[in-house]
PDB file of C-alpha atoms in Angstrom:
ATOM      1  CA  UNK A   1      35.992  -1.147 -10.961  1.00 54.00           C
ATOM      2  CA  UNK A   2      37.159   1.437  -8.158  1.00 53.00           C
ATOM      3  CA  UNK A   3      36.786   0.706  -4.700  1.00 53.00           C
ATOM      4  CA  UNK A   4      35.647   3.402  -2.019  1.00 50.00           C
ATOM      5  CA  UNK A   5      36.716   3.242   1.517  1.00 50.00           C
ATOM      6  CA  UNK A   6      34.572   5.410   3.682  1.00 43.00           C
ATOM      7  CA  UNK A   7      35.792   6.163   7.246  1.00 43.00           C
ATOM      8  CA  UNK A   8      33.408   7.445   9.835  1.00 36.00           C
ATOM      9  CA  UNK A   9      35.313   8.977  13.015  1.00 37.00           C
ATOM     10  CA  UNK A  10      33.500   9.896  16.401  1.00 37.00           C
ATOM     11  CA  UNK A  11      35.917  13.056  16.236  1.00 33.00           C
ATOM     12  CA  UNK A  12      37.901  14.446  13.140  1.00 34.00           C
ATOM     13  CA  UNK A  13      40.957  16.202  14.164  1.00 36.00           C
ATOM     14  CA  UNK A  14      43.123  15.626  10.955  1.00 39.00           C
ATOM     15  CA  UNK A  15      42.866  17.140   7.260  1.00 39.00           C
ATOM     16  CA  UNK A  16      43.734  15.196   4.576  1.00 37.00           C
ATOM     17  CA  UNK A  17      45.427  15.636   1.659  1.00 42.00           C
ATOM     18  CA  UNK A  18      34.147  10.021  -9.942  1.00 39.00           C
ATOM     19  CA  UNK A  19      23.592  10.312 -25.810  1.00 39.00           C
ATOM     20  CA  UNK A  20      22.325   8.947 -22.242  1.00 39.00           C
ATOM     21  CA  UNK A  21      22.917   5.870 -20.651  1.00 43.00           C
ATOM     22  CA  UNK A  22      21.311   4.816 -17.299  1.00 42.00           C
ATOM     23  CA  UNK A  23      22.276   3.062 -14.172  1.00 40.00           C
ATOM     24  CA  UNK A  24      20.588  -0.330 -13.150  1.00 43.00           C
ATOM     25  CA  UNK A  25      18.512   0.042 -10.061  1.00 38.00           C
ATOM     26  CA  UNK A  26      20.552  -2.220  -7.678  1.00 42.00           C
ATOM     27  CA  UNK A  27      23.110   0.524  -7.187  1.00 40.00           C
ATOM     28  CA  UNK A  28      25.118   0.505  -3.941  1.00 41.00           C
ATOM     29  CA  UNK A  29      24.559   3.788  -1.917  1.00 39.00           C
ATOM     30  CA  UNK A  30      25.816   5.510   1.294  1.00 42.00           C
ATOM     31  CA  UNK A  31      23.838   7.560   3.744  1.00 40.00           C
ATOM     32  CA  UNK A  32      24.636  11.217   4.492  1.00 43.00           C
ATOM     33  CA  UNK A  33      25.199  12.921   7.961  1.00 42.00           C
ATOM     34  CA  UNK A  34      21.833  14.602   9.459  1.00 42.00           C
ATOM     35  CA  UNK A  35      24.131  17.751   9.549  1.00 42.00           C
ATOM     36  CA  UNK A  36      27.845  18.309  10.463  1.00 42.00           C
ATOM     37  CA  UNK A  37      30.220  20.243  13.144  1.00 47.00           C
ATOM     38  CA  UNK A  38      32.621  22.549  11.082  1.00 51.00           C
ATOM     39  CA  UNK A  39      36.120  20.850  11.326  1.00 56.00           C
ATOM     40  CA  UNK A  40      39.383  22.656  10.586  1.00 57.00           C
ATOM     41  CA  UNK A  41      39.786  20.043   7.342  1.00 88.00           C
ATOM     42  CA  UNK A  42      36.769  21.901   5.785  1.00 92.00           C
ATOM     43  CA  UNK A  43      38.172  25.212   5.863  1.00 93.00           C
ATOM     44  CA  UNK A  44      41.369  24.149   4.280  1.00 95.00           C
ATOM     45  CA  UNK A  45      39.712  22.338   1.535  1.00 97.00           C
ATOM     46  CA  UNK A  46      37.723  25.565   0.854  1.00 97.00           C
ATOM     47  CA  UNK A  47      40.826  27.399   0.878  1.00 97.00           C
ATOM     48  CA  UNK A  48      42.665  25.530  -1.457  1.00 98.00           C
ATOM     49  CA  UNK A  49      39.686  24.946  -3.830  1.00 98.00           C
ATOM     50  CA  UNK A  50      39.735  28.770  -4.033  1.00 98.00           C
ATOM     51  CA  UNK A  51      43.290  29.282  -4.258  1.00 98.00           C
ATOM     52  CA  UNK A  52      43.630  26.924  -7.454  1.00 98.00           C
ATOM     53  CA  UNK A  53      40.435  28.667  -9.040  1.00 98.00           C
ATOM     54  CA  UNK A  54      38.573  25.601  -8.949  1.00 98.00           C
ATOM     55  CA  UNK A  55      36.315  27.598  -7.233  1.00 98.00           C
ATOM     56  CA  UNK A  56      34.502  29.118  -9.198  1.00 97.00           C
ATOM     57  CA  UNK A  57      35.721  27.748 -12.575  1.00 97.00           C
ATOM     58  CA  UNK A  58      34.870  24.170 -12.064  1.00 98.00           C
ATOM     59  CA  UNK A  59      32.433  24.097  -9.218  1.00 98.00           C
ATOM     60  CA  UNK A  60      30.346  26.727  -7.137  1.00 98.00           C
ATOM     61  CA  UNK A  61      31.771  27.190  -3.740  1.00 97.00           C
ATOM     62  CA  UNK A  62      30.176  24.917  -1.312  1.00 97.00           C
ATOM     63  CA  UNK A  63      30.581  23.534   2.071  1.00 94.00           C
ATOM     64  CA  UNK A  64      32.050  19.717   2.186  1.00 93.00           C
ATOM     65  CA  UNK A  65      30.227  17.163   3.945  1.00 87.00           C
ATOM     66  CA  UNK A  66      33.278  14.823   3.803  1.00 85.00           C
ATOM     67  CA  UNK A  67      36.908  15.096   3.204  1.00 88.00           C
ATOM     68  CA  UNK A  68      37.898  13.234   0.205  1.00 90.00           C
ATOM     69  CA  UNK A  69      41.300  11.520  -0.424  1.00 87.00           C
ATOM     70  CA  UNK A  70      42.405   9.369  -3.470  1.00 91.00           C
ATOM     71  CA  UNK A  71      45.546   7.168  -3.622  1.00 91.00           C
ATOM     72  CA  UNK A  72      46.878   5.282  -6.590  1.00 95.00           C
ATOM     73  CA  UNK A  73      48.465   1.804  -6.349  1.00 96.00           C
ATOM     74  CA  UNK A  74      51.676   3.527  -7.121  1.00 98.00           C
ATOM     75  CA  UNK A  75      51.394   5.277  -3.837  1.00 97.00           C
ATOM     76  CA  UNK A  76      50.602   8.623  -5.125  1.00 98.00           C
ATOM     77  CA  UNK A  77      48.056  10.465  -3.176  1.00 95.00           C
ATOM     78  CA  UNK A  78      46.028  13.477  -3.674  1.00 96.00           C
ATOM     79  CA  UNK A  79      46.717  16.124  -1.123  1.00 96.00           C
ATOM     80  CA  UNK A  80      44.675  19.525  -2.324  1.00 97.00           C
ATOM     81  CA  UNK A  81      46.839  20.548  -4.994  1.00 97.00           C
ATOM     82  CA  UNK A  82      50.313  18.384  -4.759  1.00 98.00           C
ATOM     83  CA  UNK A  83      51.665  17.567  -8.002  1.00 98.00           C
ATOM     84  CA  UNK A  84      51.667  13.540  -8.981  1.00 98.00           C
ATOM     85  CA  UNK A  85      53.662  12.120 -11.657  1.00 98.00           C
ATOM     86  CA  UNK A  86      51.670  10.889 -14.828  1.00 98.00           C
ATOM     87  CA  UNK A  87      53.147   7.382 -14.909  1.00 98.00           C
ATOM     88  CA  UNK A  88      52.226   6.969 -11.507  1.00 98.00           C
ATOM     89  CA  UNK A  89      48.444   7.492 -12.026  1.00 98.00           C
ATOM     90  CA  UNK A  90      47.746   5.054 -14.682  1.00 98.00           C
ATOM     91  CA  UNK A  91      45.700   2.899 -12.553  1.00 97.00           C
ATOM     92  CA  UNK A  92      42.285   3.552 -11.018  1.00 94.00           C
ATOM     93  CA  UNK A  93      42.839   5.079  -7.358  1.00 92.00           C
ATOM     94  CA  UNK A  94      41.251   4.242  -4.177  1.00 88.00           C
ATOM     95  CA  UNK A  95      39.019   6.983  -2.669  1.00 86.00           C
ATOM     96  CA  UNK A  96      38.597   7.572   1.234  1.00 81.00           C
ATOM     97  CA  UNK A  97      35.907   9.643   2.198  1.00 82.00           C
ATOM     98  CA  UNK A  98      35.745  10.896   5.928  1.00 81.00           C
ATOM     99  CA  UNK A  99      32.665  12.718   7.402  1.00 75.00           C
ATOM    100  CA  UNK A 100      33.766  16.315   8.758  1.00 76.00           C
ATOM    101  CA  UNK A 101      31.535  15.769  12.038  1.00 63.00           C
ATOM    102  CA  UNK A 102      30.531  13.551  14.749  1.00 57.00           C
ATOM    103  CA  UNK A 103      27.061  13.195  13.889  1.00 53.00           C
ATOM    104  CA  UNK A 104      25.525   9.609  13.490  1.00 33.00           C
ATOM    105  CA  UNK A 105      24.465   8.414  10.067  1.00 46.00           C
ATOM    106  CA  UNK A 106      20.986   8.731   9.220  1.00 42.00           C
ATOM    107  CA  UNK A 107      18.984   5.888   7.660  1.00 37.00           C
ATOM    108  CA  UNK A 108      18.128   7.582   4.169  1.00 53.00           C
ATOM    109  CA  UNK A 109      19.914   5.465   1.688  1.00 75.00           C
ATOM    110  CA  UNK A 110      21.141   7.979  -0.725  1.00 79.00           C
ATOM    111  CA  UNK A 111      23.338   7.271  -3.776  1.00 83.00           C
ATOM    112  CA  UNK A 112      26.907   8.942  -4.284  1.00 87.00           C
ATOM    113  CA  UNK A 113      28.596   9.931  -7.201  1.00 92.00           C
ATOM    114  CA  UNK A 114      32.313  10.253  -7.916  1.00 94.00           C
ATOM    115  CA  UNK A 115      33.852  12.194 -10.763  1.00 97.00           C
ATOM    116  CA  UNK A 116      37.189  13.626 -12.125  1.00 98.00           C
ATOM    117  CA  UNK A 117      37.504  16.169 -14.573  1.00 98.00           C
ATOM    118  CA  UNK A 118      40.285  18.494 -16.055  1.00 98.00           C
ATOM    119  CA  UNK A 119      39.603  21.785 -16.713  1.00 98.00           C
ATOM    120  CA  UNK A 120      42.681  22.547 -18.182  1.00 98.00           C
ATOM    121  CA  UNK A 121      42.434  20.469 -21.583  1.00 97.00           C
ATOM    122  CA  UNK A 122      44.827  20.947 -23.540  1.00 97.00           C
ATOM    123  CA  UNK A 123      46.246  23.714 -21.540  1.00 97.00           C
ATOM    124  CA  UNK A 124      45.090  26.085 -18.869  1.00 97.00           C
ATOM    125  CA  UNK A 125      45.950  29.059 -21.220  1.00 96.00           C
ATOM    126  CA  UNK A 126      43.910  27.555 -24.010  1.00 96.00           C
ATOM    127  CA  UNK A 127      41.156  25.200 -22.351  1.00 97.00           C
ATOM    128  CA  UNK A 128      39.459  24.700 -25.829  1.00 96.00           C
ATOM    129  CA  UNK A 129      38.793  20.853 -24.889  1.00 95.00           C
ATOM    130  CA  UNK A 130      37.605  21.552 -21.465  1.00 97.00           C
ATOM    131  CA  UNK A 131      36.468  20.314 -19.436  1.00 98.00           C
ATOM    132  CA  UNK A 132      37.625  16.896 -20.136  1.00 98.00           C
ATOM    133  CA  UNK A 133      35.690  14.124 -18.171  1.00 98.00           C
ATOM    134  CA  UNK A 134      38.160  11.555 -16.872  1.00 98.00           C
ATOM    135  CA  UNK A 135      35.739   9.562 -14.763  1.00 97.00           C
ATOM    136  CA  UNK A 136      31.986   9.015 -13.775  1.00 97.00           C
ATOM    137  CA  UNK A 137      31.072   6.324 -11.199  1.00 94.00           C
ATOM    138  CA  UNK A 138      27.706   5.952  -8.998  1.00 92.00           C
ATOM    139  CA  UNK A 139      26.951   3.495  -6.067  1.00 82.00           C
ATOM    140  CA  UNK A 140      28.359   4.057  -2.860  1.00 71.00           C
ATOM    141  CA  UNK A 141      26.749   2.694   0.559  1.00 59.00           C
ATOM    142  CA  UNK A 142      27.158   2.736   4.000  1.00 52.00           C
ATOM    143  CA  UNK A 143      24.586   0.290   6.073  1.00 50.00           C
ATOM    144  CA  UNK A 144      23.065   2.854   8.637  1.00 52.00           C
ATOM    145  CA  UNK A 145      22.661   0.074  10.786  1.00 50.00           C
ATOM    146  CA  UNK A 146      26.659  -0.815  10.565  1.00 48.00           C
ATOM    147  CA  UNK A 147      28.722   0.606  13.521  1.00 48.00           C
ATOM    148  CA  UNK A 148      32.339  -0.111  11.820  1.00 42.00           C
ATOM    149  CA  UNK A 149      34.391   2.857  10.899  1.00 44.00           C
ATOM    150  CA  UNK A 150      35.767   1.541   7.784  1.00 42.00           C
ATOM    151  CA  UNK A 151      34.156   0.258   4.597  1.00 51.00           C
ATOM    152  CA  UNK A 152      35.496  -1.497   1.725  1.00 45.00           C
ATOM    153  CA  UNK A 153      33.014  -1.178  -1.174  1.00 46.00           C
ATOM    154  CA  UNK A 154      33.044  -2.397  -4.628  1.00 51.00           C
ATOM    155  CA  UNK A 155      29.445  -1.747  -5.609  1.00 71.00           C
ATOM    156  CA  UNK A 156      30.474   1.250  -7.851  1.00 83.00           C
ATOM    157  CA  UNK A 157      28.856   1.093 -11.672  1.00 92.00           C
ATOM    158  CA  UNK A 158      31.178   3.000 -14.114  1.00 96.00           C
ATOM    159  CA  UNK A 159      29.148   5.332 -16.213  1.00 97.00           C
ATOM    160  CA  UNK A 160      32.371   7.171 -17.797  1.00 98.00           C
ATOM    161  CA  UNK A 161      35.342   4.599 -17.175  1.00 97.00           C
ATOM    162  CA  UNK A 162      38.690   5.682 -15.756  1.00 97.00           C
ATOM    163  CA  UNK A 163      40.916   7.718 -18.240  1.00 98.00           C
ATOM    164  CA  UNK A 164      44.440   8.548 -16.449  1.00 98.00           C
ATOM    165  CA  UNK A 165      45.949  11.945 -16.757  1.00 98.00           C
ATOM    166  CA  UNK A 166      47.736  12.588 -20.146  1.00 97.00           C
ATOM    167  CA  UNK A 167      48.732  16.157 -20.155  1.00 98.00           C
ATOM    168  CA  UNK A 168      50.239  16.974 -24.008  1.00 97.00           C
ATOM    169  CA  UNK A 169      53.750  18.030 -23.929  1.00 98.00           C
ATOM    170  CA  UNK A 170      54.308  21.677 -23.332  1.00 97.00           C
ATOM    171  CA  UNK A 171      50.927  22.231 -21.800  1.00 98.00           C
ATOM    172  CA  UNK A 172      51.913  23.301 -18.231  1.00 98.00           C
ATOM    173  CA  UNK A 173      50.124  21.647 -15.304  1.00 98.00           C
ATOM    174  CA  UNK A 174      46.751  20.700 -15.496  1.00 98.00           C
ATOM    175  CA  UNK A 175      44.375  20.341 -12.396  1.00 98.00           C
ATOM    176  CA  UNK A 176      42.666  17.031 -11.996  1.00 98.00           C
ATOM    177  CA  UNK A 177      39.751  17.755  -9.944  1.00 98.00           C
ATOM    178  CA  UNK A 178      37.772  14.719  -7.758  1.00 97.00           C
ATOM    179  CA  UNK A 179      34.143  15.763  -6.767  1.00 97.00           C
ATOM    180  CA  UNK A 180      31.887  13.645  -4.891  1.00 93.00           C
ATOM    181  CA  UNK A 181      27.781  14.300  -5.217  1.00 93.00           C
ATOM    182  CA  UNK A 182      24.772  13.546  -3.677  1.00 91.00           C
ATOM    183  CA  UNK A 183      21.058  13.893  -4.908  1.00 94.00           C
ATOM    184  CA  UNK A 184      20.265  17.370  -4.447  1.00 95.00           C
ATOM    185  CA  UNK A 185      16.736  16.671  -3.235  1.00 92.00           C
ATOM    186  CA  UNK A 186      17.801  13.838  -1.150  1.00 88.00           C
ATOM    187  CA  UNK A 187      15.858  11.205  -2.933  1.00 88.00           C
ATOM    188  CA  UNK A 188      16.478   7.625  -2.121  1.00 85.00           C
ATOM    189  CA  UNK A 189      15.533   6.285  -5.606  1.00 88.00           C
ATOM    190  CA  UNK A 190      17.914   4.993  -7.973  1.00 87.00           C
ATOM    191  CA  UNK A 191      19.463   7.639  -9.888  1.00 90.00           C
ATOM    192  CA  UNK A 192      19.048   7.735 -13.711  1.00 93.00           C
ATOM    193  CA  UNK A 193      22.418   9.391 -14.466  1.00 97.00           C
ATOM    194  CA  UNK A 194      23.324  10.287 -17.994  1.00 97.00           C
ATOM    195  CA  UNK A 195      26.596   9.355 -19.776  1.00 98.00           C
ATOM    196  CA  UNK A 196      28.160  12.142 -21.625  1.00 98.00           C
ATOM    197  CA  UNK A 197      28.381  11.526 -25.225  1.00 97.00           C
ATOM    198  CA  UNK A 198      32.099  12.502 -25.339  1.00 97.00           C
ATOM    199  CA  UNK A 199      34.832  12.881 -22.635  1.00 98.00           C
ATOM    200  CA  UNK A 200      35.644  16.653 -24.445  1.00 97.00           C
ATOM    201  CA  UNK A 201      33.301  19.095 -22.832  1.00 97.00           C
ATOM    202  CA  UNK A 202      31.691  16.436 -21.061  1.00 98.00           C
ATOM    203  CA  UNK A 203      29.485  15.761 -24.256  1.00 97.00           C
ATOM    204  CA  UNK A 204      28.603  19.356 -25.065  1.00 96.00           C
ATOM    205  CA  UNK A 205      29.708  21.127 -28.411  1.00 94.00           C
ATOM    206  CA  UNK A 206      31.515  24.104 -26.676  1.00 93.00           C
ATOM    207  CA  UNK A 207      34.303  24.619 -24.349  1.00 91.00           C
ATOM    208  CA  UNK A 208      33.806  25.379 -20.820  1.00 92.00           C
ATOM    209  CA  UNK A 209      30.851  22.962 -20.401  1.00 97.00           C
ATOM    210  CA  UNK A 210      31.843  20.417 -17.806  1.00 98.00           C
ATOM    211  CA  UNK A 211      31.150  18.783 -14.278  1.00 98.00           C
ATOM    212  CA  UNK A 212      29.102  21.420 -12.758  1.00 98.00           C
ATOM    213  CA  UNK A 213      26.527  21.511 -16.006  1.00 98.00           C
ATOM    214  CA  UNK A 214      26.493  17.752 -15.976  1.00 98.00           C
ATOM    215  CA  UNK A 215      25.768  17.660 -12.202  1.00 98.00           C
ATOM    216  CA  UNK A 216      22.913  20.022 -12.586  1.00 98.00           C
ATOM    217  CA  UNK A 217      21.518  18.189 -15.227  1.00 98.00           C
ATOM    218  CA  UNK A 218      21.340  15.224 -13.122  1.00 98.00           C
ATOM    219  CA  UNK A 219      19.938  16.956 -10.129  1.00 97.00           C
ATOM    220  CA  UNK A 220      23.555  16.307  -8.098  1.00 97.00           C
ATOM    221  CA  UNK A 221      24.997  18.552  -5.552  1.00 97.00           C
ATOM    222  CA  UNK A 222      28.848  18.652  -4.487  1.00 97.00           C
ATOM    223  CA  UNK A 223      29.553  17.178  -1.114  1.00 92.00           C
ATOM    224  CA  UNK A 224      33.477  16.463  -1.056  1.00 93.00           C
ATOM    225  CA  UNK A 225      36.242  17.353  -3.205  1.00 97.00           C
ATOM    226  CA  UNK A 226      40.264  16.965  -3.712  1.00 96.00           C
ATOM    227  CA  UNK A 227      42.442  17.577  -6.603  1.00 98.00           C
ATOM    228  CA  UNK A 228      46.181  16.864  -7.826  1.00 98.00           C
ATOM    229  CA  UNK A 229      48.283  18.745 -10.419  1.00 98.00           C
ATOM    230  CA  UNK A 230      50.127  16.785 -13.132  1.00 98.00           C
ATOM    231  CA  UNK A 231      52.055  17.975 -16.328  1.00 98.00           C
ATOM    232  CA  UNK A 232      53.912  16.208 -19.078  1.00 98.00           C
ATOM    233  CA  UNK A 233      57.656  15.813 -18.381  1.00 96.00           C
ATOM    234  CA  UNK A 234      58.181  17.948 -21.570  1.00 97.00           C
ATOM    235  CA  UNK A 235      57.664  21.491 -20.965  1.00 96.00           C
TER     236      UNK A 235
END
């Protein structure tokens, strides 16, 4: 089970570089900020996502409410487009999410969902298997009455278990995109999220179907993102 660390800072100055099955109703959840003051890290996230053509290939452009970081037990980290070694990212990473502004957390307990997707399967030049779903989990919570700035949470529920990157030989660099989602309507009700019937195409029968389509079908909108590159050693 992946753990999420949520850090809430009064002032954020540094940038940083988851067939239908349904969740149980006892999900862990986190509350979003009322609004946010745009921080430099937000501009960097948007710039790097556009530069890597994640905007608009994988997800439509959005304004992040959180800054997201991922770190694997090996020490590898997601840093908005850095290259990681495949053998160093075989275990589930820990995710850190930090607010983009100084506002207080409101008391509306909405549920968040983390995903990882690969739009470059089996290669960026020939993404006939894309997108490929590597992870979906839901249930992240920040108690609105807790003033702590660090939260170690273990309430995530896997919808699609973590599958580590495994790009085939001679297929170049793959983009592995982390996206955090919240319900688009702000509901605090338990989410009834569907499980893709297959990892290829996120369960659809045609190339190009992916996390954006799945999120739309499940009433979710993106609030944070990060990504890494990985490639097979044989090129």
